[in-house]
Short mmCIF file of C-alpha atoms and ligand atoms in Angstrom, two decimals:
data_model
loop_
_atom_site.label_atom_id
_atom_site.label_comp_id
_atom_site.label_asym_id
_atom_site.label_seq_id
_atom_site.Cartn_x
_atom_site.Cartn_y
_atom_site.Cartn_z
CA UNK A 1429 -42.11 56.24 21.47
CA UNK A 1430 -45.29 57.93 22.92
CA UNK A 1431 -45.30 59.07 26.59
CA UNK A 1432 -46.99 56.53 28.93
CA UNK A 1433 -50.01 57.77 30.85
CA UNK A 1434 -49.24 55.38 33.70
CA UNK A 1435 -45.71 54.07 34.39
CA UNK A 1436 -45.12 51.33 36.97
CA UNK A 1437 -41.42 50.68 37.40
CA UNK A 1438 -39.71 47.95 39.22
CA UNK A 1439 -42.44 47.79 41.90
CA UNK A 1440 -42.49 45.13 44.63
CA UNK A 1441 -45.03 44.46 47.44
CA UNK A 1442 -44.52 41.81 50.08
CA UNK A 1443 -47.23 40.44 52.49
CA UNK A 1444 -45.79 38.36 55.39
CA UNK A 1445 -42.71 37.55 53.52
CA UNK A 1446 -44.68 36.55 50.39
CA UNK A 1447 -43.84 38.62 47.21
CA UNK A 1448 -47.39 39.44 45.83
CA UNK A 1449 -45.77 41.88 43.29
CA UNK A 1450 -42.15 41.31 42.33
CA UNK A 1451 -40.15 43.92 40.25
CA UNK A 1452 -43.12 44.66 38.18
CA UNK A 1453 -42.82 47.11 35.21
CA UNK A 1454 -45.70 48.07 33.19
CA UNK A 1455 -46.75 51.04 30.99
CA UNK A 1456 -50.28 52.11 29.94
CA UNK A 1457 -50.66 54.40 27.07
CA UNK A 1458 -53.33 57.00 26.50
CA UNK A 1459 -56.58 55.60 25.14
CA UNK A 1460 -55.53 52.00 25.21
CA UNK A 1461 -57.55 49.02 26.46
CA UNK A 1462 -55.01 46.77 28.14
CA UNK A 1463 -56.19 43.23 29.22
CA UNK A 1464 -54.23 41.55 32.17
CA UNK A 1465 -54.61 37.85 32.69
CA UNK A 1466 -52.84 35.42 34.93
CA UNK A 1467 -53.72 32.46 37.24
CA UNK A 1468 -55.27 33.02 40.65
CA UNK A 1469 -52.84 34.48 43.10
CA UNK A 1470 -50.72 36.13 40.34
CA UNK A 1471 -50.99 39.53 41.90
CA UNK A 1472 -53.58 41.20 39.52
CA UNK A 1473 -55.80 42.73 42.22
CA UNK A 1474 -52.74 43.67 44.22
CA UNK A 1475 -51.48 45.47 41.17
CA UNK A 1476 -54.73 47.44 41.25
CA UNK A 1477 -54.28 48.08 44.92
CA UNK A 1478 -50.88 49.57 44.31
CA UNK A 1479 -52.01 51.91 41.52
CA UNK A 1480 -55.16 53.17 43.49
CA UNK A 1481 -53.29 53.75 46.73
CA UNK A 1482 -55.05 51.13 48.63
CA UNK A 1483 -51.65 49.56 49.27
CA UNK A 1484 -48.23 51.17 49.10
CA UNK A 1485 -45.29 49.42 47.21
CA UNK A 1486 -42.16 48.50 49.29
CA UNK A 1487 -40.17 49.70 46.43
CA UNK A 1488 -40.43 51.12 42.84
CA UNK A 1489 -42.15 54.07 41.04
CA UNK A 1490 -45.76 54.61 39.91
CA UNK A 1491 -46.17 57.82 37.95
CA UNK A 1492 -49.37 59.11 36.37
CA UNK A 1493 -49.33 61.96 33.73
CA UNK A 1494 -49.47 62.38 30.00
CA UNK A 1495 -46.96 64.20 27.79
CA UNK A 1496 -49.02 67.40 28.20
CA UNK A 1497 -50.16 66.99 31.89
CA UNK A 1498 -48.00 67.26 34.93
CA UNK A 1499 -46.78 63.89 36.17
CA UNK A 1500 -47.78 62.76 39.75
CA UNK A 1501 -45.93 60.18 42.00
CA UNK A 1502 -48.85 58.11 43.06
CA UNK A 1503 -46.87 56.23 45.72
CA UNK A 1504 -47.08 59.46 47.81
CA UNK A 1505 -50.74 60.10 47.36
CA UNK A 1506 -53.88 58.78 49.17
CA UNK A 1507 -56.58 56.52 47.69
CA UNK A 1508 -58.83 59.57 47.62
CA UNK A 1509 -56.24 61.85 46.06
CA UNK A 1510 -55.53 59.26 43.29
CA UNK A 1511 -59.23 58.89 42.56
CA UNK A 1512 -59.51 62.58 42.17
CA UNK A 1513 -56.76 62.68 39.64
CA UNK A 1514 -58.82 60.48 37.50
CA UNK A 1515 -58.21 56.94 38.23
CA UNK A 1516 -61.24 54.97 38.87
CA UNK A 1517 -61.65 51.36 39.98
CA UNK A 1518 -64.40 48.83 39.71
CA UNK A 1519 -64.09 46.02 42.12
CA UNK A 1520 -65.20 42.49 41.24
CA UNK A 1521 -68.42 42.47 43.24
CA UNK A 1522 -70.80 45.22 42.39
CA UNK A 1523 -71.57 47.75 45.10
CA UNK A 1524 -74.48 49.88 44.17
CA UNK A 1525 -76.92 51.65 46.45
CA UNK A 1526 -79.62 48.95 46.35
CA UNK A 1527 -82.50 51.11 47.81
CA UNK A 1528 -81.81 53.91 45.30
CA UNK A 1529 -82.95 54.03 41.70
CA UNK A 1530 -80.57 53.41 38.75
CA UNK A 1531 -80.80 57.21 37.99
CA UNK A 1532 -80.05 58.12 41.61
CA UNK A 1533 -77.16 55.80 41.68
CA UNK A 1534 -75.65 57.79 38.78
CA UNK A 1535 -76.50 61.17 40.29
CA UNK A 1536 -74.79 60.09 43.57
CA UNK A 1537 -71.55 59.25 41.64
CA UNK A 1538 -71.23 62.55 40.05
CA UNK A 1539 -68.02 64.32 41.02
CA UNK A 1540 -68.34 66.61 43.90
CA UNK A 1541 -68.01 67.05 47.62
CA UNK A 1542 -71.72 66.66 48.29
CA UNK A 1543 -73.30 64.09 50.63
CA UNK A 1544 -75.98 61.73 49.75
CA UNK A 1545 -78.89 64.06 50.57
CA UNK A 1546 -77.38 67.11 49.13
CA UNK A 1547 -76.69 65.17 45.89
CA UNK A 1548 -80.15 63.79 45.55
CA UNK A 1549 -81.74 67.17 46.03
CA UNK A 1550 -79.26 69.18 44.27
CA UNK A 1551 -80.64 70.51 40.84
CA UNK A 1552 -78.65 68.97 38.01
CA UNK A 1553 -77.58 71.34 35.32
CA UNK A 1554 -78.89 70.46 31.88
CA UNK A 1555 -75.40 69.43 30.93
CA UNK A 1556 -75.19 67.10 33.86
CA UNK A 1557 -78.62 65.67 33.04
CA UNK A 1558 -77.83 65.11 29.40
CA UNK A 1559 -74.42 63.40 30.32
CA UNK A 1560 -76.28 60.95 32.69
CA UNK A 1561 -78.96 60.27 30.11
CA UNK A 1562 -76.23 59.37 27.56
CA UNK A 1563 -74.49 57.25 30.24
CA UNK A 1564 -77.81 55.43 30.92
CA UNK A 1565 -78.02 54.58 27.19
CA UNK A 1566 -74.56 53.45 27.02
CA UNK A 1567 -74.91 51.03 29.90
CA UNK A 1568 -78.25 50.01 28.37
CA UNK A 1569 -80.27 50.74 31.48
CA UNK A 1570 -82.38 53.63 30.11
CA UNK A 1571 -85.46 51.51 30.28
CA UNK A 1572 -84.82 50.75 33.93
CA UNK A 1573 -83.84 54.19 35.23
CA UNK A 1574 -86.51 54.18 37.87
CA UNK A 1575 -85.84 50.70 39.07
CA UNK A 1576 -84.31 50.18 42.46
CA UNK A 1577 -80.75 49.03 41.84
CA UNK A 1578 -81.14 46.12 44.24
CA UNK A 1579 -83.66 44.63 41.73
CA UNK A 1580 -81.36 44.52 38.86
CA UNK A 1581 -79.77 41.29 37.51
CA UNK A 1582 -76.06 40.69 38.46
CA UNK A 1583 -74.91 41.70 35.03
CA UNK A 1584 -77.00 44.89 35.10
CA UNK A 1585 -75.52 45.88 38.43
CA UNK A 1586 -72.11 45.47 37.01
CA UNK A 1587 -73.05 47.85 34.17
CA UNK A 1588 -74.50 50.29 36.57
CA UNK A 1589 -71.36 50.24 38.46
CA UNK A 1590 -69.36 50.90 35.32
CA UNK A 1591 -71.83 53.84 34.68
CA UNK A 1592 -71.10 55.14 38.18
CA UNK A 1593 -67.53 55.00 37.59
CA UNK A 1594 -68.00 56.82 34.22
CA UNK A 1595 -70.13 59.54 35.84
CA UNK A 1596 -66.87 60.74 37.57
CA UNK A 1597 -65.28 60.93 33.92
CA UNK A 1598 -62.10 59.09 34.93
CA UNK A 1599 -59.05 59.10 32.53
CA UNK A 1600 -58.16 55.68 33.56
CA UNK A 1601 -60.53 52.80 34.46
CA UNK A 1602 -59.35 49.71 36.30
CA UNK A 1603 -61.83 46.98 36.00
CA UNK A 1604 -61.36 43.69 37.96
CA UNK A 1605 -62.96 40.57 36.51
CA UNK A 1606 -66.13 42.18 35.07
CA UNK A 1607 -67.51 39.03 33.53
CA UNK A 1608 -67.43 36.96 36.74
CA UNK A 1609 -70.91 35.42 37.28
CA UNK A 1610 -72.29 36.86 34.04
CA UNK A 1611 -74.18 34.92 31.26
CA UNK A 1612 -72.46 34.65 27.83
CA UNK A 1613 -74.75 37.43 26.50
CA UNK A 1614 -74.08 39.72 29.28
CA UNK A 1615 -70.30 38.99 28.96
CA UNK A 1616 -70.41 39.90 25.25
CA UNK A 1617 -72.29 43.10 25.94
CA UNK A 1618 -69.84 44.06 28.63
CA UNK A 1619 -67.02 43.38 26.13
CA UNK A 1620 -68.77 45.90 23.62
CA UNK A 1621 -69.23 48.44 26.38
CA UNK A 1622 -65.53 48.37 27.47
CA UNK A 1623 -64.31 48.50 23.79
CA UNK A 1624 -66.47 51.53 23.23
CA UNK A 1625 -64.79 53.34 26.09
CA UNK A 1626 -61.28 52.95 24.77
CA UNK A 1627 -59.86 56.04 23.14
CA UNK A 1628 -61.80 58.45 25.26
CA UNK A 1629 -60.57 56.54 28.39
CA UNK A 1630 -57.67 54.26 29.06
CA UNK A 1631 -58.51 51.05 30.61
CA UNK A 1632 -56.85 48.01 32.29
CA UNK A 1633 -59.17 45.01 32.41
CA UNK A 1634 -58.33 41.93 34.50
CA UNK A 1635 -60.24 38.94 33.41
CA UNK A 1636 -60.18 35.18 33.46
CA UNK A 1637 -62.71 34.26 30.79
CA UNK A 1638 -60.76 33.64 27.65
CA UNK A 1639 -63.66 34.08 25.16
CA UNK A 1640 -64.08 37.63 26.72
CA UNK A 1641 -60.36 38.28 26.61
CA UNK A 1642 -60.32 37.39 22.94
CA UNK A 1643 -63.20 39.79 22.33
CA UNK A 1644 -61.76 42.82 24.06
CA UNK A 1645 -58.18 42.24 23.15
CA UNK A 1646 -58.63 42.12 19.47
CA UNK A 1647 -56.62 45.25 18.80
CA UNK A 1648 -54.93 45.85 22.09
CA UNK A 1649 -52.10 44.31 24.09
CA UNK A 1650 -52.38 41.51 26.61
CA UNK A 1651 -50.20 41.34 29.76
CA UNK A 1652 -49.67 38.06 31.47
CA UNK A 1653 -48.92 38.27 35.13
CA UNK A 1654 -47.27 35.35 36.92
CA UNK A 1655 -45.94 35.40 40.47
CA UNK A 1656 -46.21 39.18 40.69
CA UNK A 1657 -44.19 39.84 37.47
CA UNK A 1658 -44.82 40.24 33.82
CA UNK A 1659 -44.48 36.82 32.20
CA UNK A 1660 -45.18 38.07 28.69
CA UNK A 1661 -46.96 40.86 26.77
CA UNK A 1662 -48.31 40.98 23.21
CA UNK A 1663 -51.21 40.42 20.89
CA UNK A 1664 -53.79 37.90 22.17
CA UNK A 1665 -52.57 35.23 19.63
CA UNK A 1666 -48.97 35.74 20.50
CA UNK A 1667 -49.72 35.41 24.12
CA UNK A 1668 -51.94 32.40 23.66
CA UNK A 1669 -49.35 30.47 21.76
CA UNK A 1670 -46.51 31.40 24.06
CA UNK A 1671 -45.16 28.11 25.67
CA UNK A 1672 -44.36 29.88 29.05
CA UNK A 1673 -47.96 31.10 29.22
CA UNK A 1674 -49.48 27.78 28.19
CA UNK A 1675 -47.43 26.17 30.97
CA UNK A 1676 -48.47 28.49 33.84
CA UNK A 1677 -51.91 29.46 32.83
CA UNK A 1678 -53.71 28.08 29.87
CA UNK A 1679 -52.32 24.66 30.25
CA UNK A 1680 -54.03 24.34 33.55
CA UNK A 1681 -57.43 24.24 31.99
CA UNK A 1682 -58.26 27.71 33.04
CA UNK A 1683 -60.09 28.42 29.82
P1 ADP B 2406 -55.03 37.74 41.87
O1 ADP B 2406 -55.95 38.95 41.93
O2 ADP B 2406 -54.11 37.75 40.73
O3 ADP B 2406 -55.80 36.42 42.02
P2 ADP B 2406 -54.01 38.90 44.30
O4 ADP B 2406 -53.46 40.12 43.87
O5 ADP B 2406 -55.40 38.96 44.94
O6 ADP B 2406 -54.04 37.88 43.18
O7 ADP B 2406 -53.15 38.16 45.36
C1 ADP B 2406 -51.75 37.84 45.15
C2 ADP B 2406 -51.14 37.30 46.34
O8 ADP B 2406 -51.03 38.31 47.35
C3 ADP B 2406 -52.07 36.14 46.95
O9 ADP B 2406 -51.15 35.15 47.55
C4 ADP B 2406 -52.75 36.95 48.18
O10 ADP B 2406 -53.00 36.02 49.25
C5 ADP B 2406 -51.69 37.93 48.61
N1 ADP B 2406 -52.34 39.17 49.15
C6 ADP B 2406 -53.07 40.16 48.47
N2 ADP B 2406 -53.51 41.07 49.22
C7 ADP B 2406 -53.06 40.76 50.48
C8 ADP B 2406 -53.32 41.28 51.81
N3 ADP B 2406 -53.90 42.55 51.90
N4 ADP B 2406 -52.68 40.81 52.84
C9 ADP B 2406 -52.04 39.63 52.67
N5 ADP B 2406 -51.80 39.07 51.57
C10 ADP B 2406 -52.40 39.54 50.43
MG1 MG B 2407 -58.06 39.16 41.97
#
């Protein structure tokens, strides 16, 4: 069995007596693209809150580290420290610097302790410049590098934000409902982008759109969350035909 990169074991989180996450156990392996689905309120975003240190579990373990790198107990670290270890998160709504250009948004996201002004006036090394150029192509915004980010279409803002996350070169990317509000074509492109990141990065993608889930989960595993626990895990087809899943999720017309 390979060593998991991220181990979440028997984790619970209660809000005002309500168990948002309940005895959740989950492993993510290096280079994998894992899709997480589940009805509204299943605990998907809370799961990300716990991994990223935005919320602390009431009990359980969350460890991050590969077979070769030292393991870290994430429950004892701050949001900032967890991010610095290489876990990046993309929230559902894009948050780009609207008044800055696409290129500047990427520059501002480079790792480093610089403030906004220092970042913008700092001379990039040619390696940094090449890397950002490649990133621009990857997120398909090279033709719009001088555009103010605020003028981009919704889907393009989402891609820019994925680019901003990638500028930090995270080991793990947590992506929450990236296809929400996108056109079918944008959704498909987003799927291609995320698929192209697997291998070099490890990803957990939370999503509702089943066409999109089918696209990105063609090789990987799908985890179904229900009432804060794992209801089932497997290939897309196995999960889709699982009667328990159909009952709590697919059967409700959430396709
Ligand atoms: P999902 O992302 O799967 O739709 P969430 O993780 O957002 O679900 O929410 C799971 C449950 O936890 C919901 O009932 C929600 O109201 C509750 N919850 C999440 N975060 C908080 C919070 N910060 N305070 C109180 N309740 C919360
Ligand atoms: Mg959510």
